[in-house]
Coordinates of C-alpha atoms in Angstrom, one line a residue:
M17 CA -160.3 -67.6 -130.3
S18 CA -158.6 -64.5 -131.7
G19 CA -157.2 -61.9 -129.3
T20 CA -159.9 -59.4 -130.3
K21 CA -162.6 -61.8 -129.4
K22 CA -160.9 -62.6 -126.1
I23 CA -160.7 -59.0 -125.2
K24 CA -164.5 -58.6 -126.0
F25 CA -165.4 -61.7 -124.0
L26 CA -163.4 -60.5 -121.0
F27 CA -165.0 -57.1 -121.2
V28 CA -168.5 -58.6 -121.3
F29 CA -167.6 -60.9 -118.4
F30 CA -166.4 -58.1 -116.2
C31 CA -169.4 -56.0 -117.1
I32 CA -171.7 -58.8 -116.1
L33 CA -169.7 -59.4 -112.9
Y34 CA -169.7 -55.7 -112.1
F35 CA -173.5 -55.5 -112.7
Q36 CA -174.0 -58.5 -110.4
L37 CA -171.8 -57.1 -107.7
T38 CA -173.5 -53.7 -108.0
S39 CA -177.0 -55.3 -107.8
A40 CA -176.1 -57.4 -104.8
S41 CA -175.1 -54.2 -102.9
A42 CA -178.5 -52.6 -103.3
A43 CA -181.1 -55.3 -102.7
L44 CA -184.3 -54.3 -100.6
Y45 CA -187.2 -56.7 -100.1
I46 CA -190.7 -56.4 -98.5
I47 CA -191.7 -59.5 -96.7
M48 CA -195.4 -59.7 -95.7
D49 CA -198.7 -61.5 -96.3
D50 CA -200.5 -61.1 -99.5
N51 CA -204.1 -60.9 -98.2
F52 CA -205.8 -59.1 -95.4
T53 CA -209.4 -58.9 -94.2
A54 CA -211.0 -55.7 -92.7
L55 CA -214.3 -54.1 -91.6
H56 CA -215.5 -50.7 -92.8
N57 CA -215.0 -47.8 -90.4
S58 CA -212.1 -49.5 -88.8
T59 CA -208.3 -49.5 -88.7
L60 CA -206.5 -52.4 -90.3
T61 CA -203.1 -53.4 -88.8
I62 CA -200.7 -54.5 -91.5
P63 CA -197.3 -55.9 -90.3
L64 CA -194.4 -56.1 -92.7
V65 CA -190.6 -56.7 -92.7
L66 CA -188.0 -54.9 -94.8
N67 CA -185.0 -57.1 -95.7
N68 CA -181.9 -55.2 -96.7
T69 CA -179.5 -57.6 -98.4
G70 CA -177.2 -54.8 -99.6
N71 CA -175.3 -52.0 -98.0
N72 CA -176.5 -49.7 -95.2
L73 CA -179.7 -47.8 -95.9
T74 CA -180.9 -44.6 -94.3
D75 CA -184.1 -42.5 -94.5
I76 CA -186.4 -45.4 -94.8
T77 CA -189.9 -44.4 -96.1
L78 CA -193.1 -46.4 -96.5
Q79 CA -196.2 -45.6 -98.6
I80 CA -199.5 -47.4 -99.1
S81 CA -202.0 -46.7 -101.8
N82 CA -205.5 -45.4 -101.1
L83 CA -208.0 -48.2 -100.8
T84 CA -210.3 -46.8 -103.5
N85 CA -207.6 -45.0 -105.6
T86 CA -204.4 -47.0 -106.1
S87 CA -202.8 -44.1 -107.9
Q88 CA -202.9 -42.1 -104.7
M89 CA -200.0 -43.1 -102.3
L90 CA -200.4 -42.3 -98.7
P91 CA -197.2 -41.7 -96.6
I92 CA -196.7 -43.7 -93.5
T93 CA -195.1 -41.9 -90.6
I94 CA -192.2 -43.8 -88.9
T95 CA -192.1 -42.4 -85.4
N96 CA -189.3 -44.7 -84.1
E97 CA -186.0 -43.1 -85.1
S98 CA -184.2 -46.4 -84.9
K99 CA -186.4 -47.8 -87.7
K100 CA -185.5 -45.1 -90.1
N101 CA -182.2 -46.9 -90.9
I102 CA -181.4 -50.5 -91.8
S103 CA -177.9 -51.9 -91.6
A104 CA -176.4 -54.0 -94.4
G105 CA -177.7 -57.5 -94.3
S106 CA -180.4 -56.7 -91.7
T107 CA -184.1 -56.7 -91.4
E108 CA -186.6 -54.3 -89.6
S109 CA -190.2 -54.8 -88.7
Y110 CA -192.9 -52.2 -89.3
T111 CA -196.6 -51.9 -88.7
I112 CA -199.0 -49.9 -90.9
N113 CA -202.3 -48.7 -89.3
Y114 CA -204.4 -48.6 -92.4
P115 CA -207.8 -46.7 -92.0
I116 CA -210.8 -48.3 -93.7
A117 CA -213.4 -45.6 -94.5
A118 CA -216.9 -45.8 -93.1
Y119 CA -219.6 -47.2 -95.3
I120 CA -217.1 -48.5 -98.0
A121 CA -218.7 -51.2 -100.0
P122 CA -217.8 -54.8 -99.2
A123 CA -215.2 -56.0 -101.8
S124 CA -211.6 -57.0 -102.4
Y125 CA -209.3 -54.1 -103.0
A126 CA -205.8 -54.1 -104.6
V127 CA -203.3 -52.2 -102.4
K128 CA -199.7 -51.3 -103.2
I129 CA -197.0 -50.8 -100.6
N130 CA -193.8 -49.0 -101.5
A131 CA -190.6 -49.0 -99.4
S132 CA -187.4 -47.0 -100.1
G133 CA -184.0 -46.1 -98.5
N134 CA -180.9 -44.1 -99.3
E135 CA -177.7 -45.9 -100.0
S136 CA -175.0 -43.2 -100.1
G137 CA -177.1 -41.0 -102.3
T138 CA -178.7 -43.7 -104.3
I139 CA -182.4 -44.4 -103.7
V140 CA -183.1 -48.1 -103.3
S141 CA -186.8 -49.1 -103.4
A142 CA -189.1 -52.1 -103.3
S143 CA -192.9 -52.6 -103.7
K144 CA -195.5 -55.2 -102.8
D145 CA -199.1 -55.7 -104.0
I146 CA -201.6 -57.1 -101.5
I147 CA -205.3 -57.6 -101.4
V148 CA -207.5 -56.0 -98.7
S149 CA -210.9 -57.6 -98.5
V150 CA -213.6 -55.5 -96.7
N151 CA -216.3 -57.6 -95.3
A152 CA -220.0 -56.9 -95.4
S153 CA -221.4 -55.3 -92.2
T154 CA -225.1 -55.1 -91.5
S155 CA -225.9 -52.9 -88.4
F156 CA -228.2 -50.3 -86.9
S157 CA -227.1 -47.5 -84.7
V158 CA -230.0 -46.7 -82.3
P159 CA -230.2 -45.5 -78.7
T160 CA -230.7 -48.1 -76.1
S161 CA -233.6 -46.2 -74.6
A162 CA -235.9 -43.2 -75.0
A163 CA -238.2 -41.6 -72.5
I164 CA -241.1 -39.1 -72.3
T165 CA -242.9 -37.5 -69.4
I166 CA -246.6 -36.8 -69.9
S167 CA -249.6 -35.7 -67.9
P168 CA -252.9 -37.6 -67.8
G169 CA -255.3 -36.6 -70.6
T170 CA -252.6 -35.0 -72.7
N171 CA -250.5 -35.6 -75.8
K172 CA -246.7 -35.3 -76.1
S173 CA -244.1 -36.3 -78.6
T174 CA -240.5 -37.3 -78.6
S175 CA -238.1 -38.6 -81.2
F176 CA -234.9 -40.6 -81.7
G177 CA -232.7 -41.4 -84.7
I178 CA -231.8 -44.6 -86.4
L179 CA -228.7 -44.9 -88.6
N180 CA -227.6 -47.5 -91.1
S181 CA -224.2 -47.8 -89.5
G182 CA -223.2 -50.8 -91.8
N183 CA -221.9 -50.8 -95.3
V184 CA -224.8 -52.6 -97.0
N185 CA -228.4 -51.5 -97.7
I186 CA -231.1 -52.2 -95.1
S187 CA -234.6 -52.6 -96.5
N188 CA -238.2 -52.8 -95.4
I189 CA -237.7 -51.3 -91.9
S190 CA -240.6 -51.5 -89.5
I191 CA -241.0 -50.4 -85.8
T192 CA -243.4 -52.2 -83.5
Q193 CA -244.5 -51.8 -79.9
A194 CA -243.9 -55.0 -77.9
S195 CA -246.6 -54.4 -75.2
T196 CA -249.5 -52.2 -74.3
L197 CA -248.9 -49.5 -71.8
K198 CA -251.8 -49.5 -69.2
D199 CA -252.5 -49.3 -65.5
D200 CA -254.4 -51.6 -63.3
D201 CA -257.7 -50.2 -64.4
N202 CA -256.8 -50.7 -68.1
D203 CA -256.4 -47.0 -68.7
T204 CA -253.9 -46.8 -71.5
I205 CA -251.1 -44.8 -73.1
T206 CA -251.3 -45.0 -76.9
L207 CA -248.1 -44.7 -78.9
T208 CA -248.2 -43.5 -82.5
I209 CA -244.9 -44.1 -84.4
T210 CA -244.0 -42.2 -87.6
S211 CA -240.8 -41.6 -89.5
S212 CA -239.2 -38.6 -91.2
K213 CA -238.6 -40.6 -94.4
D214 CA -239.6 -43.8 -96.3
L215 CA -238.1 -46.8 -94.5
S216 CA -238.3 -49.2 -97.4
L217 CA -234.6 -48.6 -98.0
L218 CA -231.9 -47.1 -95.9
K219 CA -228.5 -46.8 -97.6
P220 CA -225.2 -47.1 -95.7
G221 CA -224.7 -43.9 -93.7
E222 CA -228.3 -42.8 -94.1
S223 CA -230.4 -42.0 -91.0
A224 CA -234.1 -41.4 -90.2
T225 CA -235.8 -39.7 -87.4
I226 CA -238.5 -41.7 -85.6
Y227 CA -241.3 -39.7 -83.9
V228 CA -243.2 -41.3 -81.0
A229 CA -246.4 -39.5 -80.0
A230 CA -247.9 -40.6 -76.7
R231 CA -251.4 -39.9 -75.6
A232 CA -252.4 -40.7 -72.0
S233 CA -255.9 -41.5 -70.8
S234 CA -257.3 -38.8 -68.5
D235 CA -257.8 -41.4 -65.8
I236 CA -254.5 -43.2 -66.0
D237 CA -252.5 -43.6 -62.8
T238 CA -249.3 -41.7 -62.3
G239 CA -246.1 -43.7 -62.5
N240 CA -243.6 -45.2 -64.9
Y241 CA -244.6 -47.4 -67.9
N242 CA -242.2 -49.3 -70.1
T243 CA -242.3 -51.1 -73.4
T244 CA -239.9 -52.3 -76.0
L245 CA -239.8 -50.8 -79.5
T246 CA -238.5 -53.5 -82.0
I247 CA -236.8 -52.3 -85.2
N248 CA -237.1 -55.0 -87.8
S249 CA -235.7 -55.1 -91.4
N250 CA -235.0 -57.8 -94.0
E251 CA -231.4 -57.8 -93.0
I252 CA -231.2 -57.1 -89.2
S253 CA -233.2 -56.2 -86.2
S254 CA -232.7 -54.1 -83.1
S255 CA -234.6 -52.8 -80.1
I256 CA -235.0 -49.8 -77.8
T257 CA -236.5 -49.5 -74.3
F258 CA -239.2 -46.8 -74.3
N259 CA -240.3 -45.3 -70.9
V260 CA -243.3 -43.2 -70.3
T261 CA -243.5 -41.3 -67.0
V262 CA -247.0 -40.2 -66.2
A263 CA -246.7 -37.3 -63.8
L264 CA -248.9 -34.3 -63.0
S265 CA -247.5 -31.1 -64.4
L266 CA -248.8 -27.6 -64.1
C267 CA -247.8 -27.2 -67.8
K268 CA -250.8 -28.6 -69.6
Y269 CA -248.7 -30.5 -72.1
G270 CA -245.7 -30.9 -69.9
T271 CA -242.7 -28.6 -70.0
A272 CA -241.7 -27.6 -73.5
G273 CA -239.4 -25.3 -75.3
S274 CA -236.5 -23.3 -74.0
V275 CA -237.6 -19.6 -74.2
F276 CA -238.5 -19.1 -70.6
K277 CA -236.6 -19.6 -67.3
L278 CA -238.5 -19.2 -64.0
E279 CA -237.2 -18.6 -60.4
I280 CA -239.5 -18.8 -57.4
R281 CA -238.0 -16.1 -55.1
E282 CA -240.8 -16.4 -52.5
P283 CA -241.8 -18.6 -50.7
D284 CA -238.6 -20.3 -49.7
S285 CA -238.3 -24.0 -49.7
G286 CA -239.4 -25.4 -46.3
D287 CA -241.5 -22.3 -45.3
D288 CA -244.3 -23.1 -42.8
F289 CA -248.0 -22.4 -43.6
F290 CA -251.3 -23.1 -42.0
P291 CA -254.5 -24.2 -43.8
A292 CA -256.5 -21.3 -45.2
D293 CA -253.3 -19.1 -45.2
N294 CA -252.5 -16.9 -48.1
I295 CA -249.2 -17.7 -49.8
S296 CA -247.6 -14.8 -51.6
L297 CA -245.4 -15.8 -54.6
D298 CA -242.6 -13.6 -55.9
L299 CA -241.5 -14.8 -59.4
K300 CA -238.6 -13.8 -61.6
I301 CA -239.0 -14.9 -65.2
K302 CA -236.4 -14.6 -68.0
N303 CA -237.4 -14.3 -71.7
T304 CA -234.3 -15.6 -73.5
D305 CA -235.8 -14.8 -76.9
D306 CA -234.9 -11.6 -78.7
E307 CA -238.6 -10.7 -79.2
D308 CA -241.1 -9.6 -76.7
K309 CA -243.4 -12.3 -75.4
D310 CA -246.9 -12.1 -74.0
V311 CA -247.0 -14.6 -71.1
V312 CA -249.4 -16.2 -68.7
V313 CA -248.1 -17.0 -65.2
V314 CA -250.0 -19.5 -63.1
A315 CA -249.4 -20.9 -59.6
D316 CA -251.0 -23.9 -57.8
L317 CA -250.6 -26.2 -54.8
F318 CA -249.5 -29.8 -55.4
D319 CA -250.2 -32.6 -52.9
A320 CA -247.2 -34.8 -53.5
T321 CA -248.5 -37.5 -51.2
E322 CA -251.8 -37.8 -53.1
G323 CA -250.2 -36.9 -56.5
K324 CA -252.7 -34.2 -57.4
F325 CA -253.0 -30.5 -57.7
E326 CA -255.4 -28.7 -55.4
E327 CA -256.7 -26.6 -58.3
I328 CA -256.6 -23.3 -56.4
E329 CA -254.9 -21.5 -59.2
A330 CA -253.8 -17.9 -59.2
E331 CA -253.0 -16.3 -62.6
E332 CA -251.5 -13.1 -64.0
E333 CA -250.8 -12.0 -67.5
G334 CA -248.1 -9.7 -68.8
T335 CA -245.5 -9.0 -71.4
I336 CA -241.7 -9.6 -71.0
E337 CA -239.4 -7.8 -73.3
G338 CA -236.9 -9.7 -75.4
D339 CA -233.8 -10.8 -73.5
S340 CA -235.2 -9.3 -70.3
Y341 CA -236.6 -10.3 -66.9
G342 CA -240.3 -10.0 -65.8
Y343 CA -241.4 -9.9 -62.2
F344 CA -244.8 -11.2 -61.1
K345 CA -246.6 -11.5 -57.8
L346 CA -249.4 -14.0 -57.2
E347 CA -251.3 -15.1 -54.2
L348 CA -252.6 -18.6 -53.4
K349 CA -255.4 -19.2 -50.8
L350 CA -254.7 -22.5 -49.2
P351 CA -257.7 -24.9 -48.7
S352 CA -258.8 -25.4 -45.1
D353 CA -258.9 -29.2 -45.2
L354 CA -255.2 -29.7 -46.0
D355 CA -253.6 -32.8 -44.2
E356 CA -250.5 -31.7 -42.3
S357 CA -249.1 -35.2 -42.7
H358 CA -248.9 -34.8 -46.5
D359 CA -246.0 -33.3 -48.5
Y360 CA -246.9 -30.2 -50.5
K361 CA -245.2 -28.2 -53.2
V362 CA -246.0 -24.8 -54.6
Y363 CA -245.8 -24.9 -58.4
A364 CA -245.5 -21.9 -60.8
K365 CA -245.5 -22.0 -64.5
V366 CA -245.0 -19.5 -67.3
Y367 CA -246.1 -20.1 -70.9
E368 CA -246.4 -18.1 -74.1
D369 CA -249.9 -16.8 -74.4
G370 CA -251.7 -19.0 -77.0
N371 CA -248.7 -21.3 -77.3
E372 CA -248.5 -23.4 -74.1
E373 CA -247.9 -26.6 -76.1
E374 CA -244.6 -25.4 -77.4
Q375 CA -243.3 -23.0 -74.8
C376 CA -244.1 -23.8 -71.1
Y377 CA -241.7 -23.8 -68.1
E378 CA -242.4 -24.6 -64.5
E379 CA -240.7 -24.8 -61.1
N380 CA -241.7 -25.8 -57.6
V381 CA -240.7 -25.4 -54.0
D382 CA -241.5 -27.6 -51.0
I383 CA -243.6 -26.1 -48.2
D384 CA -244.6 -27.4 -44.8
V385 CA -248.3 -27.3 -43.8
K386 CA -248.8 -27.2 -40.0
R387 CA -251.8 -26.9 -37.6
E388 CA -252.1 -25.3 -34.2
S389 CA -253.8 -27.1 -31.4
H390 CA -256.7 -24.8 -31.5
S391 CA -257.5 -22.4 -34.3
V392 CA -260.8 -21.2 -35.9
I393 CA -260.9 -18.6 -38.6
I394 CA -263.7 -16.7 -40.2
E395 CA -262.9 -17.3 -43.9
S396 CA -265.6 -15.1 -45.3
I397 CA -268.7 -13.0 -44.4
G398 CA -271.3 -11.9 -46.8
V399 CA -274.3 -9.5 -46.7
P400 CA -276.5 -8.0 -49.4
E401 CA -275.0 -5.0 -51.2
S402 CA -277.8 -2.8 -49.7
V403 CA -280.9 -3.4 -47.6
E404 CA -284.0 -1.4 -46.9
C405 CA -285.4 -0.2 -43.6
D406 CA -288.1 -2.4 -42.1
S407 CA -286.7 -5.5 -43.9
I408 CA -285.0 -8.8 -43.2
F409 CA -281.6 -9.7 -44.6
E410 CA -279.3 -12.7 -44.3
L411 CA -275.7 -12.6 -43.1
E412 CA -273.7 -15.7 -44.1
A413 CA -270.3 -16.5 -42.7
K414 CA -267.9 -19.3 -43.4
L415 CA -265.9 -20.7 -40.5
V416 CA -263.0 -23.1 -40.7
N417 CA -261.4 -25.3 -38.0
N418 CA -257.7 -24.9 -38.7
G419 CA -256.6 -26.6 -35.5
K420 CA -255.8 -30.2 -34.6
N421 CA -258.9 -30.7 -32.4
E422 CA -262.6 -30.7 -32.7
E423 CA -264.1 -27.4 -31.6
D424 CA -267.3 -26.2 -30.1
V425 CA -267.8 -22.8 -31.5
K426 CA -270.2 -19.9 -30.6
V427 CA -270.8 -17.3 -33.3
S428 CA -272.3 -13.9 -32.6
V429 CA -273.2 -10.9 -34.8
K430 CA -273.9 -7.5 -33.3
N431 CA -274.7 -3.9 -34.0
T432 CA -276.2 -1.7 -31.3
E433 CA -277.6 1.0 -33.6
L434 CA -279.7 -1.5 -35.4
G435 CA -280.5 -3.5 -32.3
I436 CA -278.8 -6.7 -33.7
A437 CA -277.5 -9.2 -31.2
E438 CA -277.7 -12.9 -32.4
E439 CA -275.8 -16.0 -31.5
K440 CA -275.4 -19.6 -32.8
T441 CA -273.4 -22.6 -31.7
L442 CA -271.9 -25.4 -33.8
T443 CA -269.3 -28.1 -33.7
L444 CA -266.4 -28.2 -36.2
E445 CA -264.3 -31.3 -36.9
K446 CA -260.6 -30.9 -37.6
G447 CA -260.2 -29.3 -41.0
E448 CA -264.0 -28.8 -41.4
S449 CA -265.4 -25.7 -42.9
R450 CA -269.1 -24.7 -42.5
K451 CA -271.4 -21.8 -43.3
V452 CA -273.4 -20.1 -40.6
A453 CA -276.4 -18.0 -41.6
F454 CA -278.2 -15.3 -39.6
S455 CA -281.6 -13.9 -40.5
L456 CA -281.4 -10.2 -39.3
S457 CA -283.8 -7.3 -39.5
V458 CA -283.4 -3.6 -40.0
P459 CA -285.9 -1.4 -38.1
K460 CA -288.2 1.0 -39.9
N461 CA -286.7 4.0 -38.0
A462 CA -283.1 3.2 -39.0
S463 CA -281.1 5.9 -40.7
E464 CA -280.0 5.7 -44.3
K465 CA -276.3 5.1 -43.8
N466 CA -273.6 2.5 -43.5
Y467 CA -273.5 0.3 -40.3
T468 CA -270.7 -1.9 -39.1
L469 CA -271.7 -5.5 -38.2
I470 CA -269.3 -7.2 -35.8
L471 CA -269.0 -11.0 -36.3
A472 CA -267.2 -13.0 -33.6
A473 CA -266.3 -16.6 -33.1
Y474 CA -265.5 -18.1 -29.7
Y475 CA -263.8 -21.4 -29.4
H476 CA -261.5 -23.7 -27.3
Y477 CA -264.3 -24.4 -24.9
V478 CA -262.9 -25.5 -21.5
N479 CA -264.8 -25.6 -18.2
E480 CA -267.8 -23.9 -19.7
E481 CA -265.7 -21.0 -20.9
Y482 CA -264.4 -20.1 -24.3
E483 CA -260.7 -19.4 -24.0
E484 CA -260.0 -18.0 -27.5
S485 CA -261.9 -15.8 -30.0
I486 CA -261.6 -14.1 -33.3
A487 CA -263.7 -11.2 -34.8
T488 CA -264.2 -9.4 -38.0
S489 CA -266.5 -6.8 -39.4
K490 CA -268.7 -6.1 -42.4
I491 CA -270.2 -2.9 -43.6
L492 CA -274.0 -3.0 -44.2
N493 CA -275.5 -0.3 -46.3
V494 CA -279.1 0.7 -45.3
S495 CA -281.1 2.8 -47.8
E496 CA -284.6 3.1 -49.2
N497 CA -288.0 2.8 -47.4
C498 CA -286.6 4.5 -44.3
Q499 CA -288.3 7.2 -42.3
R500 CA -286.7 10.5 -43.3
R501 CA -284.8 12.9 -41.1
S502 CA -284.6 16.5 -42.2
A503 CA -284.4 20.0 -40.8
T504 CA -284.7 23.8 -41.7
I505 CA -282.9 26.7 -40.1
V506 CA -284.2 30.2 -39.5
A507 CA -281.7 32.8 -38.3
D508 CA -282.4 36.1 -36.3
V509 CA -279.5 38.4 -37.0
P510 CA -279.3 41.8 -35.2
K511 CA -277.2 44.8 -36.1
A512 CA -273.5 44.1 -35.3
Y513 CA -271.0 46.6 -34.1
T514 CA -267.2 46.5 -34.0
G515 CA -265.9 45.1 -30.8
E516 CA -269.3 44.2 -29.4
E517 CA -270.5 40.7 -28.9
L518 CA -273.2 39.6 -31.4
A519 CA -275.8 37.0 -30.6
I520 CA -277.3 35.2 -33.6
T521 CA -280.3 33.1 -32.7
L522 CA -281.0 30.0 -34.8
T523 CA -284.4 28.4 -34.8
L524 CA -284.1 24.7 -36.0
F525 CA -287.3 22.9 -37.1
N526 CA -287.3 19.0 -37.3
T527 CA -289.2 18.5 -40.6
G528 CA -288.4 14.8 -40.7
E529 CA -290.3 11.8 -39.6
L530 CA -288.2 10.7 -36.6
P531 CA -286.8 12.2 -33.4
T532 CA -283.4 13.6 -34.3
T533 CA -280.3 14.9 -32.6
Y534 CA -278.8 17.9 -34.4
T535 CA -275.3 19.2 -33.8
I536 CA -274.8 22.9 -34.5
S537 CA -271.6 24.4 -36.0
A538 CA -270.5 27.6 -37.6
S539 CA -267.8 28.4 -40.2
G540 CA -266.6 31.1 -42.5
Y541 CA -266.3 33.9 -39.8
D542 CA -262.6 33.6 -39.0
E543 CA -261.5 36.7 -41.0
W544 CA -264.0 39.1 -39.4
A545 CA -265.1 37.8 -36.1
L546 CA -264.2 35.6 -33.0
L547 CA -266.5 32.8 -31.9
S548 CA -267.2 32.8 -28.2
K549 CA -269.6 29.8 -28.0
I550 CA -272.6 28.0 -29.4
D551 CA -275.3 27.5 -26.8
P552 CA -276.6 24.9 -26.8
P553 CA -274.2 23.0 -29.2
A554 CA -276.8 20.3 -29.9
L555 CA -280.6 20.0 -30.0
V556 CA -282.7 16.9 -29.6
L557 CA -286.1 17.5 -31.4
E558 CA -289.1 15.3 -31.7
K559 CA -290.9 15.1 -35.1
G560 CA -292.4 18.6 -35.9
E561 CA -290.7 20.2 -32.9
S562 CA -288.4 23.3 -33.1
G563 CA -285.7 24.6 -30.8
T564 CA -283.2 27.5 -30.6
S565 CA -279.5 27.7 -30.4
T566 CA -277.4 31.0 -30.1
I567 CA -274.1 31.7 -31.8
Y568 CA -272.0 34.3 -30.0
L569 CA -269.6 36.3 -32.2
T570 CA -267.5 39.4 -31.6
P571 CA -266.7 41.3 -34.8
K572 CA -263.1 42.5 -35.2
N573 CA -262.2 46.0 -36.4
V574 CA -264.1 45.7 -39.6
T575 CA -267.2 47.2 -41.1
G576 CA -269.6 46.3 -44.0
T577 CA -271.5 43.2 -44.9
K578 CA -269.9 39.9 -43.7
T579 CA -271.1 36.3 -44.0
L580 CA -270.8 33.0 -42.1
K581 CA -272.3 29.5 -42.5
V582 CA -274.2 27.7 -39.9
K583 CA -274.8 23.9 -40.1
A584 CA -277.0 21.4 -38.3
I585 CA -275.5 17.9 -38.6
Y586 CA -277.7 14.8 -38.1
D587 CA -276.8 11.2 -38.9
S588 CA -274.5 11.3 -41.9
K589 CA -276.4 14.4 -43.3
F590 CA -276.6 18.1 -42.6
V591 CA -278.6 21.2 -43.4
E592 CA -276.6 24.5 -44.0
K593 CA -277.5 28.1 -44.2
E594 CA -275.5 31.2 -45.1
I595 CA -276.1 34.3 -43.0
S596 CA -275.2 37.9 -43.8
V597 CA -274.2 40.3 -41.0
E598 CA -274.0 44.1 -41.3
V599 CA -271.1 45.4 -39.1
G600 CA -270.8 49.1 -38.2
K601 CA -269.1 51.4 -35.7
K602 CA -271.4 52.7 -32.9
I603 CA -271.4 56.7 -32.4
S604 CA -271.9 58.0 -28.8
A605 CA -274.2 61.1 -27.8
L606 CA -272.7 64.8 -28.0
S607 CA -272.0 66.7 -24.8
S608 CA -273.3 70.3 -24.2
Y609 CA -269.9 71.7 -25.1
Q610 CA -269.8 69.6 -28.3
R611 CA -273.3 70.9 -29.2
F612 CA -272.2 74.5 -28.5
V613 CA -269.1 74.1 -30.7
K614 CA -271.1 72.5 -33.4
N615 CA -273.7 75.4 -33.4
L616 CA -270.8 78.0 -33.5
S617 CA -269.3 76.0 -36.4
N618 CA -272.6 76.0 -38.2
L619 CA -273.2 79.8 -37.7
S620 CA -269.6 80.9 -38.4
G621 CA -268.7 78.5 -41.0
L622 CA -265.4 77.9 -39.1
D623 CA -264.2 74.4 -38.5
Y624 CA -264.1 72.7 -35.1
A625 CA -260.4 73.3 -34.5
T626 CA -260.5 77.0 -35.1
I627 CA -263.5 77.5 -32.8
N628 CA -261.8 75.4 -30.1
I629 CA -258.7 77.6 -30.3
A630 CA -260.7 80.8 -30.1
L631 CA -262.7 79.5 -27.1
A632 CA -259.5 78.5 -25.4
L633 CA -258.0 82.0 -25.8
I634 CA -261.2 83.6 -24.5
A635 CA -261.1 81.3 -21.5
I636 CA -257.5 82.3 -20.8
F637 CA -258.3 86.1 -21.1
L638 CA -261.2 85.8 -18.6
F639 CA -259.1 83.8 -16.2
V640 CA -256.4 86.6 -16.2
M641 CA -259.0 89.3 -15.7
L642 CA -260.5 87.5 -12.8
L643 CA -257.1 87.3 -11.1
R644 CA -256.5 91.0 -11.5
A645 CA -259.9 91.9 -10.1
R646 CA -259.1 90.0 -6.9
K647 CA -256.0 92.0 -6.4

């Protein structure tokens, strides 16, 4: 071998040796299984070991390809700082939590894993190809139970969803009811099941809404009814427990919607009431919608022991503005036959007028019904709207025994003007109500007016005495066919003078058909006269008879024509007359001196004052002359 060839051989040898030495210092290997099995919508745990057969490595990184897109590498975060470096000739274990997407089709997927590290500025890497097999999963996602509350004789619907939560198609889905819902009398609840879409095929991730419409027989017993709804398909089956609660609700179709909220402010829970009491309800209702709502508000009493409404409804209508409160007051009249041993609730509901099926809300409060030992009430009293004179009418009263004991009751009706005084007795059991009727007459000579009838009930009969009583009154209008009462007034009015008492004589004629008492009064004189008296102030006159009464007045310092009114009042009527009075000033007679002065005035044409002065001067002159003559 020539020298040149030796040199070339040695060069190649050392290059190969250097390459081998260099390669040996940078060797990184991934040690792991080649195949993995996974389920969709899960996390696959992939363990691996990195073997560093070379020098120290830092900044270790891991990547794994996307299951469905191998060109997309997903970084793996290494949270443990100690695992980010691998010493020369060492190994390190790692775990990759690999997410398997929901509904990914069952298949075998090629996955690439890359690892790398830094050796003094040189990147050293390794890769590994594995297979991830996603298994087929056939499953439904359905609720374990569904429920609905319904009232007898009504319809109501509810719904639930079914989801193909697997990664294969589910076909030919059907839903069946396992058992009939019925009570002991074979009154039934009918379920009608429909779907929001065709159930012949449900792809992975697809869902459908199942609607269950329930109709309860009007006679079905209240309570809970259960059945199983079985969901079948070609691939899988599942089931759901379906509960129907039959309960009486004031809302015709059960509570529905969310527009209204209702608060019963009165009565309070636990308030005490007695049979036949009135319960005043104070309700506060919120309209949560932005628009005004026409509403109907209803209240009723519910016997929780018997499970029935008493059907004594009170109702009001109104409008509640959008996003505002409405306030309503209702009054319930409690029945008289309530059992104090039962539990009672006062219900109130509000619904949108014409749309109760979709918007109805109700609330209730408990009340306590109590009874006193002895209590009788007069619940109502009725008479005709009007009756004629000389006729017979019927008064009907309803009495209720509100106490705890049987009661012997005496009922009386009275009116002294009509000569009515009747009594009846009866026995009332606890909680019993009964009507009592009286046949009463109106005399022919009754006046046409309103009369007050007094009805009284006496009870708690002990030792031949009634220890308690209650009374009420009723107005009876009497008109038509009655003997008439009437009158006329004639006035004798003399000349009146200022400051002198005036006597006006009234003659009153009874022009009616009955003896009548007339009360005399005067008015309209205050500005011009003072009233002294009316004598007599009343006259009792037989039919066709007349009588007189005198009104004494003293005119004030006035003159001229003045008026006053005189009135004769009888029964609820009156006759009135306006009287005119001429008032003047009275002039006294002239003395001899006044006549002498008047004559001189007439002869001389001088006034009274001048003549009086002249006469006075003459008198003084004569007096002086007389004195001188005596001297």
